Amino acid sequence: QPRDHSDTKGMSSIPLEELTKAIRDGGAAVNKSALMPPWSSVLSDAQITDMVAYLRHVCRCDDPK
Protein backbone atom coordinates (compact mmCIF):
# COMPACT_ATOMS: atom_id res chain seq x y z
CA GLN A 1 0.00 0.00 0.00
CA PRO A 2 1.24 3.50 -0.74
CA ARG A 3 1.97 5.73 2.23
CA ASP A 4 -0.76 8.14 3.35
CA HIS A 5 0.96 11.43 2.55
CA SER A 6 -1.60 13.38 4.58
CA ASP A 7 -0.69 11.51 7.80
CA THR A 8 1.05 14.22 9.83
CA LYS A 9 2.45 11.88 12.49
CA GLY A 10 3.75 9.29 10.04
CA MET A 11 5.19 11.74 7.53
CA SER A 12 6.78 13.97 10.21
CA SER A 13 9.01 11.09 11.24
CA ILE A 14 10.61 10.90 7.79
CA PRO A 15 13.64 13.18 7.38
CA LEU A 16 13.71 15.45 4.32
CA GLU A 17 16.84 13.69 3.09
CA GLU A 18 15.02 10.34 3.11
CA LEU A 19 12.05 11.75 1.19
CA THR A 20 14.43 13.25 -1.34
CA LYS A 21 16.38 10.01 -1.73
CA ALA A 22 13.17 7.97 -2.11
CA ILE A 23 11.94 10.23 -4.90
CA ARG A 24 15.32 10.51 -6.59
CA ASP A 25 16.49 6.88 -6.26
CA GLY A 26 13.29 4.91 -5.65
CA GLY A 27 11.81 3.12 -2.67
CA ALA A 28 14.44 0.39 -2.54
CA ALA A 29 17.12 3.03 -1.91
CA VAL A 30 15.51 3.78 1.47
CA ASN A 31 14.54 0.18 2.32
CA LYS A 32 10.94 0.67 1.18
CA SER A 33 8.99 -0.93 -1.63
CA ALA A 34 10.82 -1.43 -4.90
CA LEU A 35 7.48 -0.59 -6.56
CA MET A 36 8.31 3.10 -5.99
CA PRO A 37 10.43 3.86 -9.06
CA PRO A 38 13.33 6.30 -9.18
CA TRP A 39 12.39 9.67 -10.67
CA SER A 40 15.89 11.15 -11.16
CA SER A 41 15.77 10.55 -14.91
CA VAL A 42 12.39 12.31 -15.18
CA LEU A 43 12.54 15.13 -12.62
CA SER A 44 15.26 17.72 -12.14
CA ASP A 45 16.82 18.29 -8.72
CA ALA A 46 14.72 21.45 -8.38
CA GLN A 47 11.54 19.54 -9.19
CA ILE A 48 12.41 16.85 -6.63
CA THR A 49 13.02 19.57 -4.03
CA ASP A 50 9.65 21.07 -4.92
CA MET A 51 7.99 17.65 -4.59
CA VAL A 52 9.45 17.18 -1.11
CA ALA A 53 8.19 20.65 -0.13
CA TYR A 54 4.75 19.77 -1.49
CA LEU A 55 4.65 16.51 0.49
CA ARG A 56 5.56 18.45 3.66
CA HIS A 57 2.71 20.83 2.86
CA VAL A 58 0.19 18.02 2.26
CA CYS A 59 0.98 16.38 5.60
CA ARG A 60 1.06 19.71 7.41
CA CYS A 61 4.33 18.53 8.88
CA ASP A 62 5.74 22.03 9.14
CA ASP A 63 2.65 23.61 10.73
CA PRO A 64 3.24 24.93 14.24
CA LYS A 65 1.50 22.80 16.82
CSV table of N, CA and C in Angstrom, one decimal, residues 23 39 42-54:
chain,number,residue,atom,x,y,z
A,23,ILE,N,12.4,9.7,-3.6
A,23,ILE,CA,11.9,10.2,-4.9
A,23,ILE,C,13.0,10.1,-6.0
A,39,TRP,N,12.9,8.6,-9.8
A,39,TRP,CA,12.4,9.7,-10.7
A,39,TRP,C,13.5,10.6,-11.1
A,42,VAL,N,13.6,11.6,-14.7
A,42,VAL,CA,12.4,12.3,-15.2
A,42,VAL,C,12.3,13.7,-14.6
A,43,LEU,N,12.6,13.9,-13.3
A,43,LEU,CA,12.5,15.1,-12.6
A,43,LEU,C,13.9,15.7,-12.4
A,44,SER,N,14.0,17.0,-12.5
A,44,SER,CA,15.3,17.7,-12.1
A,44,SER,C,15.4,17.8,-10.6
A,45,ASP,N,16.6,18.1,-10.2
A,45,ASP,CA,16.8,18.3,-8.7
A,45,ASP,C,15.9,19.3,-8.1
A,46,ALA,N,15.6,20.4,-8.8
A,46,ALA,CA,14.7,21.5,-8.4
A,46,ALA,C,13.3,20.9,-8.3
A,47,GLN,N,12.9,20.1,-9.2
A,47,GLN,CA,11.5,19.5,-9.2
A,47,GLN,C,11.4,18.5,-8.0
A,48,ILE,N,12.4,17.8,-7.8
A,48,ILE,CA,12.4,16.9,-6.6
A,48,ILE,C,12.3,17.6,-5.3
A,49,THR,N,13.1,18.7,-5.2
A,49,THR,CA,13.0,19.6,-4.0
A,49,THR,C,11.6,20.1,-3.9
A,50,ASP,N,11.0,20.6,-5.0
A,50,ASP,CA,9.6,21.1,-4.9
A,50,ASP,C,8.7,20.0,-4.5
A,51,MET,N,8.9,18.8,-5.0
A,51,MET,CA,8.0,17.6,-4.6
A,51,MET,C,8.1,17.4,-3.1
A,52,VAL,N,9.3,17.4,-2.6
A,52,VAL,CA,9.4,17.2,-1.1
A,52,VAL,C,8.7,18.3,-0.3
A,53,ALA,N,8.9,19.5,-0.8
A,53,ALA,CA,8.2,20.6,-0.1
A,53,ALA,C,6.7,20.5,-0.2
A,54,TYR,N,6.2,20.0,-1.3
A,54,TYR,CA,4.8,19.8,-1.5
A,54,TYR,C,4.3,18.7,-0.5
